[in-house]
Structures are given as structure tokens and as C-alpha cells.
Coordinates of C-alpha atoms and ligand atoms in Angstrom, one line a residue:
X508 CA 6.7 46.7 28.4
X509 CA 9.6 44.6 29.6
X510 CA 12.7 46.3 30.0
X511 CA 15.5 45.9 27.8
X512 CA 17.9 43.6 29.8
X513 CA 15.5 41.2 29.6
X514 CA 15.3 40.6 26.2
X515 CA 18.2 38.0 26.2
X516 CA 16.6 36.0 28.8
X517 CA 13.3 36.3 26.6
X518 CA 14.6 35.0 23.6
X519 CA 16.5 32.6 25.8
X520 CA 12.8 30.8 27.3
X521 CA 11.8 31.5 24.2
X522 CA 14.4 29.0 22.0
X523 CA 14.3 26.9 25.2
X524 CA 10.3 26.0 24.8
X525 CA 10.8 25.6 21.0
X526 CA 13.3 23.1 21.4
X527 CA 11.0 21.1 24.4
X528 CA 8.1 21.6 22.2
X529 CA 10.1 20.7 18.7
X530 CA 11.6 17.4 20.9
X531 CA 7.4 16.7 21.3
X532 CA 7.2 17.0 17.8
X533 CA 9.7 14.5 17.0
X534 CA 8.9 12.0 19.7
X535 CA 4.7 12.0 18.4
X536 CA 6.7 11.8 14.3
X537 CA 8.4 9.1 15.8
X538 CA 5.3 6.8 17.1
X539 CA 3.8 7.9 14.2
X540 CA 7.0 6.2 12.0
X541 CA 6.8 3.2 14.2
X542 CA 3.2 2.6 13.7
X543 CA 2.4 4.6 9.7
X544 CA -1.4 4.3 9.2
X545 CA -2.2 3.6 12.7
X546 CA -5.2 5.6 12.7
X547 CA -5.6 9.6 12.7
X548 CA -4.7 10.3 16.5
X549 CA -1.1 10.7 15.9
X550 CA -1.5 12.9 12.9
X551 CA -3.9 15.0 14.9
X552 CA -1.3 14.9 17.3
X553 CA 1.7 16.0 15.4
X554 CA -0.1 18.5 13.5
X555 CA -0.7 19.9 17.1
X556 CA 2.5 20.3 17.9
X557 CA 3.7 21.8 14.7
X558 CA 1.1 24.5 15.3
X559 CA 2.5 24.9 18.7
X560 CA 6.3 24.7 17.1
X561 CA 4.6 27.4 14.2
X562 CA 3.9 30.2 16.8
X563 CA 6.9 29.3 19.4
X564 CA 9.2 29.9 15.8
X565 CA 7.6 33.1 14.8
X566 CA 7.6 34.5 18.5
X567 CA 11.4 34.4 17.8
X568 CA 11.2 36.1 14.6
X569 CA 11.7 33.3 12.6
X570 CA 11.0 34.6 8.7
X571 CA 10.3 31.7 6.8
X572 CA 8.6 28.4 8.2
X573 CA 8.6 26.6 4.5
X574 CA 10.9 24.1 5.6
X575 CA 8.3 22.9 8.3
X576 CA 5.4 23.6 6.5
X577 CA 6.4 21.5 3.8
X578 CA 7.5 19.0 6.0
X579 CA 4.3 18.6 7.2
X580 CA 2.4 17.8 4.2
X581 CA 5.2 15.5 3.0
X582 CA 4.1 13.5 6.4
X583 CA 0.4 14.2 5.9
X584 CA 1.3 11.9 2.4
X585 CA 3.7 9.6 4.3
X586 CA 6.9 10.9 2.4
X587 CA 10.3 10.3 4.0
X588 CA 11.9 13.6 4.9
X589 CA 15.6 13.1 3.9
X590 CA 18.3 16.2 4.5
X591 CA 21.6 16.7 3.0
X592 CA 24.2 18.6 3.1
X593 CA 26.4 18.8 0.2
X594 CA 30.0 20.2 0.5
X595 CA 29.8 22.4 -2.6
X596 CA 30.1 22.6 -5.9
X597 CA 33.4 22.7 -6.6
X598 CA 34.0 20.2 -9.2
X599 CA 32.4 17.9 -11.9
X600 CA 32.3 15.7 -9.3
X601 CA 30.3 17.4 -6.7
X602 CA 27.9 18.3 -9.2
X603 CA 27.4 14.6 -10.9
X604 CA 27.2 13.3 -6.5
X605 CA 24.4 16.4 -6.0
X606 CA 22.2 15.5 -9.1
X607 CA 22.5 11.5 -7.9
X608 CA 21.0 12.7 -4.7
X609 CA 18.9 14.8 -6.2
X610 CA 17.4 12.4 -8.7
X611 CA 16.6 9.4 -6.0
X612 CA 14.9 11.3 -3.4
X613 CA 11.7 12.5 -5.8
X614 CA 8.7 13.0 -4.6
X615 CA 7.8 10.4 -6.6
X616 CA 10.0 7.8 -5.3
X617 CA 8.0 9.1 -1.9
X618 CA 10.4 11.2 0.0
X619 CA 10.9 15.0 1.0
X620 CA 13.8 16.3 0.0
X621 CA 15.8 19.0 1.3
X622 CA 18.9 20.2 0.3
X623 CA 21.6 22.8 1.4
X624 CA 25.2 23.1 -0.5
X625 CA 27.4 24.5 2.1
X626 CA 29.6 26.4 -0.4
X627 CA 32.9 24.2 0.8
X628 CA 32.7 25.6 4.5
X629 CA 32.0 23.4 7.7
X630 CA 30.1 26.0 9.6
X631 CA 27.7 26.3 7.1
X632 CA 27.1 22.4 7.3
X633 CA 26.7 22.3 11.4
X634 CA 24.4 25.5 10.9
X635 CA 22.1 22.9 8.1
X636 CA 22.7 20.1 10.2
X637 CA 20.6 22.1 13.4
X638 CA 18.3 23.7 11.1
X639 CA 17.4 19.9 10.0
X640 CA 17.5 18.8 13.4
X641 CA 15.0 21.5 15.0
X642 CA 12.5 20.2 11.6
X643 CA 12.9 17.1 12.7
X644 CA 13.5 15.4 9.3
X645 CA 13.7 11.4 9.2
X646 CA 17.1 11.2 8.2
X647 CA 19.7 13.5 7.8
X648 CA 22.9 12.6 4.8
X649 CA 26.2 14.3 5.4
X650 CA 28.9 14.7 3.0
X651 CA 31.2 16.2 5.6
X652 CA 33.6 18.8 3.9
X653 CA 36.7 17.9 6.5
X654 CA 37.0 15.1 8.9
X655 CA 37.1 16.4 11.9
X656 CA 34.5 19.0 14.4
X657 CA 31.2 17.0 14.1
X658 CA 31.3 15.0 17.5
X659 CA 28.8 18.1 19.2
X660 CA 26.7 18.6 16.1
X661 CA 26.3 14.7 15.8
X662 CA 25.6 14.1 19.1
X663 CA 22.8 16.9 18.7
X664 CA 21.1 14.3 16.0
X665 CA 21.8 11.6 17.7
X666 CA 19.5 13.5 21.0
X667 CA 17.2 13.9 18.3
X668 CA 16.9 10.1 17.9
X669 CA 17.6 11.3 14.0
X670 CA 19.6 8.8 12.4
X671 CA 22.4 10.5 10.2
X672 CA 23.9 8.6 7.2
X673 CA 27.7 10.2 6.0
X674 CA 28.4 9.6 2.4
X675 CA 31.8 10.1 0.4
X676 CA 33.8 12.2 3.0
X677 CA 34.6 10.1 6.6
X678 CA 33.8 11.8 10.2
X679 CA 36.6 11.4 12.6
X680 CA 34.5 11.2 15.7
X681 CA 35.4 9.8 19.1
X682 CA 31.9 7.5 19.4
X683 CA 31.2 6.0 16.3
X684 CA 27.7 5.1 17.5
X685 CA 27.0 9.2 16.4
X686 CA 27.0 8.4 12.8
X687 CA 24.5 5.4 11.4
X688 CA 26.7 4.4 8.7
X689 CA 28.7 5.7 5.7
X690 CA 29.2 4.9 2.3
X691 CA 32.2 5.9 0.0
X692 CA 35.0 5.3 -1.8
X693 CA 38.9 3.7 -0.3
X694 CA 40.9 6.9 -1.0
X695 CA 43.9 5.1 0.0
X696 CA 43.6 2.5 -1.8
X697 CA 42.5 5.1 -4.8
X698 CA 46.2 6.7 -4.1
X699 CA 47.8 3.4 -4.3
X700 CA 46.6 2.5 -7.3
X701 CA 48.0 5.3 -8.5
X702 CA 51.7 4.6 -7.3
X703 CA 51.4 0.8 -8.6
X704 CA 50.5 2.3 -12.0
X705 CA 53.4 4.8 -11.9
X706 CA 56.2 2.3 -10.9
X707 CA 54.9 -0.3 -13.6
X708 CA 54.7 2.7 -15.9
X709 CA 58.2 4.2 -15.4
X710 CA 59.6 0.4 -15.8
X711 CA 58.1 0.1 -19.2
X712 CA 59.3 3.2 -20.2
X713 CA 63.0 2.3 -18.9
X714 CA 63.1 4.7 -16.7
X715 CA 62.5 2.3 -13.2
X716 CA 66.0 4.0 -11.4
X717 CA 66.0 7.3 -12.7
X718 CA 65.1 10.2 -10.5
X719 CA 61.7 11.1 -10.8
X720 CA 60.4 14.8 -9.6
X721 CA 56.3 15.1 -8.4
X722 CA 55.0 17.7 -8.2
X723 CA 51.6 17.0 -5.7
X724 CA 48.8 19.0 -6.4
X725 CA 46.0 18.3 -3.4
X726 CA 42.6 18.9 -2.6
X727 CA 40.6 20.6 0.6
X728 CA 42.8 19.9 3.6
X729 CA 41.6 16.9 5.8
X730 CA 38.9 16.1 3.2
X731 CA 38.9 12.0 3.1
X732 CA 39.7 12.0 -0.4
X733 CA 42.9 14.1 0.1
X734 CA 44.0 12.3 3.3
X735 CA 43.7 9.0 1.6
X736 CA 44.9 10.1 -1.9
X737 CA 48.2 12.1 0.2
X738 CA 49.1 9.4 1.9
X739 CA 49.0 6.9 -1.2
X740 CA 50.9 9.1 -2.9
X741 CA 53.4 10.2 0.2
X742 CA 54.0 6.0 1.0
X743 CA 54.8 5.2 -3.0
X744 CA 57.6 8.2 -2.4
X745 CA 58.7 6.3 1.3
X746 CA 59.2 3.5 -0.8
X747 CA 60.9 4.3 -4.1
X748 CA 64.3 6.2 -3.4
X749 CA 64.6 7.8 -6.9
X750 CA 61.1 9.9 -6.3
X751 CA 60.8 13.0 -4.8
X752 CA 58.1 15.2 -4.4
X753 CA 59.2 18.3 -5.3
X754 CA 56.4 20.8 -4.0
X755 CA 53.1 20.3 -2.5
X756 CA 50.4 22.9 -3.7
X757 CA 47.0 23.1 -3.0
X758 CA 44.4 23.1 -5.3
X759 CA 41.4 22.8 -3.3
X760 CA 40.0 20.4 -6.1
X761 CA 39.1 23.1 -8.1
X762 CA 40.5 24.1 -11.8
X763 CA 41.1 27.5 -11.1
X764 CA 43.1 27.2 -8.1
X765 CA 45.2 24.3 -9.5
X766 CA 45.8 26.6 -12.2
X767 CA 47.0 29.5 -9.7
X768 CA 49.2 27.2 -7.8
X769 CA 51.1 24.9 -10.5
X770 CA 51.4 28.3 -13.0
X771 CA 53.2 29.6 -9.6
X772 CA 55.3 26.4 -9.1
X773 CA 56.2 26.2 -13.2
X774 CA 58.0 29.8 -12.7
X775 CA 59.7 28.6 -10.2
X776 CA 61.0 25.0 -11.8
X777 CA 60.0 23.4 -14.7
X778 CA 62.2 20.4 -13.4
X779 CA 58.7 18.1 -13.2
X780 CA 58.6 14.2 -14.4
X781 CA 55.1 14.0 -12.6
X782 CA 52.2 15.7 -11.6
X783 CA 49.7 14.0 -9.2
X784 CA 46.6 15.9 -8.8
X785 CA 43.7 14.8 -6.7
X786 CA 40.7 15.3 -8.8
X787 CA 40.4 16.1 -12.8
X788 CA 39.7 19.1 -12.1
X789 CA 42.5 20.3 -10.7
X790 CA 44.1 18.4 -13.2
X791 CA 42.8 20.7 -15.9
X792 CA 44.5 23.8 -14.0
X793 CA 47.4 22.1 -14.1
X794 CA 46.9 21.2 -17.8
X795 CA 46.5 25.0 -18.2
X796 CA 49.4 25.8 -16.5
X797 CA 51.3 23.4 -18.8
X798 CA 50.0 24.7 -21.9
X799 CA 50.5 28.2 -20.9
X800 CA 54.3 27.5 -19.6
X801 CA 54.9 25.4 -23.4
X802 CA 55.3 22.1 -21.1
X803 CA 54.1 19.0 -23.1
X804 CA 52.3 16.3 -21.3
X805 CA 50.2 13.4 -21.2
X806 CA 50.7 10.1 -22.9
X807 CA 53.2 12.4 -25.5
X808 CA 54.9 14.6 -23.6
X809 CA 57.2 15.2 -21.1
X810 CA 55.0 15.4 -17.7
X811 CA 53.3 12.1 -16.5
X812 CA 49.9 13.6 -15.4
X813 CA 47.7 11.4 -12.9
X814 CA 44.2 12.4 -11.9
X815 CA 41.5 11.0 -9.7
X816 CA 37.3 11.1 -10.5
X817 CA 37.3 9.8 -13.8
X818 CA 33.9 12.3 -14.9
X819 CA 33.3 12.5 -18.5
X820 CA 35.6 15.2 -18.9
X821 CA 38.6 13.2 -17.3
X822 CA 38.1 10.1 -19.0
X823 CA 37.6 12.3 -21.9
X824 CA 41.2 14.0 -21.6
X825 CA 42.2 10.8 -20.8
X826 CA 41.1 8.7 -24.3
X827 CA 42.9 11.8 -25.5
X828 CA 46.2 11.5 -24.5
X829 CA 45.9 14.6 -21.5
X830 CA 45.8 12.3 -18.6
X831 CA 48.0 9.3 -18.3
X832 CA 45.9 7.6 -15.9
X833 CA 43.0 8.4 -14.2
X834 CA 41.5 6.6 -10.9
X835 CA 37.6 5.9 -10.3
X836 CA 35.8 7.7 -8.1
X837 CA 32.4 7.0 -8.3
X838 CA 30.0 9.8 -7.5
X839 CA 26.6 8.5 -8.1
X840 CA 26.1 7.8 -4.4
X841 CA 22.3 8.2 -4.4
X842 CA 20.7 5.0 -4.7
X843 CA 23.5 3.4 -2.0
X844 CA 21.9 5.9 0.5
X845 CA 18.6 5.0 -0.2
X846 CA 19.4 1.5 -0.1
X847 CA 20.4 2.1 3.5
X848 CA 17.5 4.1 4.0
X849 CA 15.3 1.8 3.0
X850 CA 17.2 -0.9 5.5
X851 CA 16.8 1.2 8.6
X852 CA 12.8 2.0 7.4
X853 CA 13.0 -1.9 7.3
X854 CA 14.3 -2.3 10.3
X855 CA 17.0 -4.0 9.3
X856 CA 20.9 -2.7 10.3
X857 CA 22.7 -1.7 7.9
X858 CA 26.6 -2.1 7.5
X859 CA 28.3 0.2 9.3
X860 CA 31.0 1.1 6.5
X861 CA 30.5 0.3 2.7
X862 CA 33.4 0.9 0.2
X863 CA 32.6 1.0 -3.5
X864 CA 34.2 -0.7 -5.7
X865 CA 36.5 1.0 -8.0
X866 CA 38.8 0.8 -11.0
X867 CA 41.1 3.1 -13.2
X868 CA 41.6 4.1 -16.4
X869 CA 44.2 4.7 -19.2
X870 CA 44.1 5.8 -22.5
X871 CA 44.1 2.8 -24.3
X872 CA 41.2 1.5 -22.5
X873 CA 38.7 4.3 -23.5
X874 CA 36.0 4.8 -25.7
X875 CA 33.4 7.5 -26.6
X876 CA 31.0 4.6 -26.0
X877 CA 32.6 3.4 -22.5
X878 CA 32.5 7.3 -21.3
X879 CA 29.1 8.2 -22.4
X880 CA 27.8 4.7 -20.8
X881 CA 29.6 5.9 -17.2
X882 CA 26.2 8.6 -16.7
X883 CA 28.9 11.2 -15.3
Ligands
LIG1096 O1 37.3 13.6 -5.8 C1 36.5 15.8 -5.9 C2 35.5 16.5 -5.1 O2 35.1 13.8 -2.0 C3 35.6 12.2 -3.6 O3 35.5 15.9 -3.8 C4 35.2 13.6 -3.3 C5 36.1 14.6 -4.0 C6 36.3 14.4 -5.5 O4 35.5 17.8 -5.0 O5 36.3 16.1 -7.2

């Protein structure tokens, strides 16, 4: 029996010889990529090492090896094995960006698909990232919840010779080389489409000079979509004397905590001309807030309420009345990484950045026809 000290240094070796005998596996998956249909040997080859991988894994009391298992006979039938992992779920959004992913890579569009929602927290995103890295998967897709800590995680892939594409959200990494490519949305340019709406608005309504109170209700900190929607929002204020924004709250995107944090704000002042709020959802807290506090709003009241996304349910409070004007932000991301995909399995080098475009909406532009057309 070895003695209990060296159990460490066991499980050490142990996780040491996976990862030499998992890099196997991805190097044979890799000739096998390069040359699909070349004969048997290869397959023979990787299956090999996966059985190797198999009992290395449950020598270190690994429980479940479906992940792999599967893996394998998605090769065995030539699928591509893509990975994401999704931020969350935390608004209408998230959940029209998850089914868009979740409705291109089918089995019968020929890929594996694994998914892992990482319930708005980055650790939980590094941890899928590694687990995806030791299967070995083709490509992994990252919808990074923040901007920043991915450089080591990255670099990981990258040793892995597994290219990662990063959708939506931006990574701020130091080499850009650890990231394929990304496609998204210009949240800055999202924001400042929102300020050139507001100072052509308060000109129509007369009210160009007077002194206008925002009241800024933002998403997940150092998200792209906040950074970029902040500072639209923060250089429209540089630039207009008469606005102010009166408090900054965060609403982490969600409904209920935009409803938390503006209720808390209304008790304090009610002294609002405008509230910006970075996604509709948070912009139905605040609309609950508003309601709840006897504030009127929208395109007949007394509160100017801008929102970002433009789901069904925005565009719907929107054609409404509710929502004064809301800004595209298109979640159907999907296809666009399988277009990519499909360059890299091409050979072909895909652009490094892509912006979508975008527009925005206001009432008077809206139809039940035009919102149920949008598929989100
Ligand atoms: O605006 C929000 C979601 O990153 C663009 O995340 C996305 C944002 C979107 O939770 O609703």
C-alpha cells in the first residue's frame, strides 16, 4: 500500500500522463482533420489513445467520461466537435444567442455539440474552457462574461492547437494571436446611437438647453456591451453641459435587479428626465420601478426610457409607447460562427474582427408584423 504522503504526488503523475497522453490524442485528431477519410490507421489510432485517455481518466476518479465517449463516435461519423460556453441566462437575450447556437450546430448539420452556461461567473467558464481542452474538441466558442483574465486559459487552447472563436463579448488579451477571431456587435457605437437619438429628441421636444437628469442603469461590470454602451452614454454627457447623470446603478442586465436598484434610486429622487438602461431587460425593472413609484414614462410620460437588445419583448414595449427608443442588438450569432467555422475547416482565414450591422428602433417604426419577422 503506498503511504499517504504520496498520494499528492500520485494523482500528480497521474494528471501529468493524462495530459501527455490527451496531447497524443489531439495531435493523431489532428492528422486525422488534415487528411478526413485517409484510410482507417488514424481512426485505429485515435481510438487507441482514447482508450488509453479512458483508463488514465478513471485512475483519477474521474465519474463520468460522456463528454469523451461521445466525442468519439461524433469523430467515428466525421462530426465537428464544437464547444461553447455561454455566459448565462440572464436575459431574453442570452436565451434567443443560446438557442441560435443551439439550432446551427445539429447533429444534422454534422457537428457535436457541447454546451456549458456558466451561470454569469468567469471561473465557471475557464473551468469549461479546460474541460473542453483535455476532450480535445475541434473548436471551442467563447462568449466571455467580462473582458479581462483569459490570457492563461487561452494560451492553454492555443497549446492545444484548438482554435477558439469569441462571439458577442470582447477578450482583452495581451497577444491577440490567442483568440482566432470574434464576431459581435459595436457597443460603442450601440451607445452613441443612443445619445444622437436623445439630443435630436430633446430638440424636437424644445427642450435642447434645459437641464436634463440620467439616471444610468448598467449591465455586468467590464462586460463589452456595458463598456461600450457606458462610455457612449458617459461621452454624450462630456459633451452636452445641460446633462447630468444623476446616479449610476447596476442592474446586471437582469429585470429583477434593475428593479431593486432604480426602486432604491426613485426613494431617493424622483428628479429623473431620463433613464438609460443597457438591455430591455433591465429596462422592464426600471419600468416596474416606475409603475410602482406612480412615475409616467415612455413616449407619454414624464421619463425618457432608452433600452438596448431590441427582443420581441422590447420592441414590443417599444410599438407600445414603454420604450422611447430601443437600440439593435442582434443575438442570432449562430450561423456567423459557423460561417467562420466552416472558413478555418476550409482553410481559408477568416477576418479577425466582424461587427454586425445594426439599427434602432422607435415607436412609430413598429409593427406586430416587423417584430414577429425579427425571430427574437
Ligand atoms: O445586451 C444583454 C445580455 O452581451 C450583448 O448581454 C450581450 C448583452 C445583452 O445579457 O441582454
Amino acid at each position: 500500500m503506498l503511504p499517504l504522503w504520496s498520494a499528492p504526488v500520485f494523482s500528480f503523475r497521474c494528471c501529468f500522463e493524462l495530459l501527455q497522453k490527451n496531447k497524443k490524442v489531439q495531435v493523431s485528431r489532428m492528422r486525422r482533420k488534415q487528411g478526413r477519410n485517409k484510410g482507417t490507421g488514424m481512426k485505429f489510432a485515435a481510438l487507441f489513445f482514447s482508450v488509453l485517455l479512458t483508463a488514465a481518466l478513471s485512475g483519477c476518479g474521474r465519474k463520468s467520461l460522456t463528454g469523451l465517449e461521445s466525442e468519439e463516435a461524433a469523430e467515428e461519423e466525421g462530426r465537428i466537435a464544437v464547444a461553447f460556453s455561454e455566459v448565462g441566462a440572464e436575459s431574453d437575450w442570452r436565451v434567443a444567442n443560446s438557442e441560435s447556437m443551439r439550432a446551427t450546430f445539429t447533429e444534422e448539420n454534422g457537428y457535436e455539440f457541447y454546451f456549458e452556461d456558466a451561470k454569469g461567473k468567469q471561473e465557471n467558464q475557464i473551468a469549461a474552457l479546460r474541460n473542453y481542452i483535455l476532450q480535445g474538441v475541434d473548436y471551442i466558442v467563447l462568449d466571455p462574461v467580462v473582458e479581462t483574465g483569459w490570457d492563461e486559459v487561452l494560451q492553454e487552447a492555443k497549446d492545444a492547437e484548438i482554435p477558439v472563436i469569441v462571439v458577442d463579448r470582447m477578450v482583452d488579451v495581451e497577444d491577440e494571436t490567442l483568440y482566432t477571431a470574434w464576431v459581435g456587435s459595436d457597443f460603442k457605437k450601440e451607445g452613441d446611437t443612443a445619445v444622437e437619438w436623445l439630443e435630436q429628441y430633446l430638440e424636437e421636444q424644445g427642450r435642447a438647453s434645459e437641464k436634463i437628469s440620467i439616471l444610468h442603469v448598467m449591465g455586468t461590470l467590464d462586460a463589452s456591451a456595458q463598456l461600450g454602451r457606458t462610455a457612449g452614454l458617459e461621452d454624450g454627457v462630456a459633451e452636452h453641459d445641460n446633462w447630468e447623470i444623476v446616479d449610476q446603478v447596476l442592474g446586471e442586465f437582469t429585470q429583477a435587479k434593475a428593479y431593486e436598484v432604480v426602486s432604491e434610486v426613485l426613494e431617493r429622487t424622483q428628479d429623473i428626465d431620463v433613464i438609460y438602461c443597457e438591455n430591455d431587460d433591465s429596462a422592464f425593472g426600471a419600468i416596474q420601478a416606475l409603475e410602482e413609484a406612480g412615475i409616467t414614462y415612455g413616449t407619454d410620460g414624464d421619463v425618457i426610457l432608452i433600452s438596448f437588445d431590441s427582443t420581441e419583448a422590447g420592441l414590443t414595449a417599444c410599438m407600445e409607447g414603454k420604450i422611447n427608443l430601443n437600440v439593435e442588438c442582434n443575438p442570432m450569432h449562430g450561423p456567423r460562427v459557423e460561417k467562420i467555422i466552416l472558413q478555418l475547416e476550409a482553410g481559408e482565414t477568416p477576418e479577425k474582427e466582424y461587427y454586425v450591422e445594426e439599427t434602432c428602433f422607435t415607436p412609430e417604426m413598429l409593427t406586430e408584423e416587423l417584430i414577429a419577422s425579427r425571430g427574437y
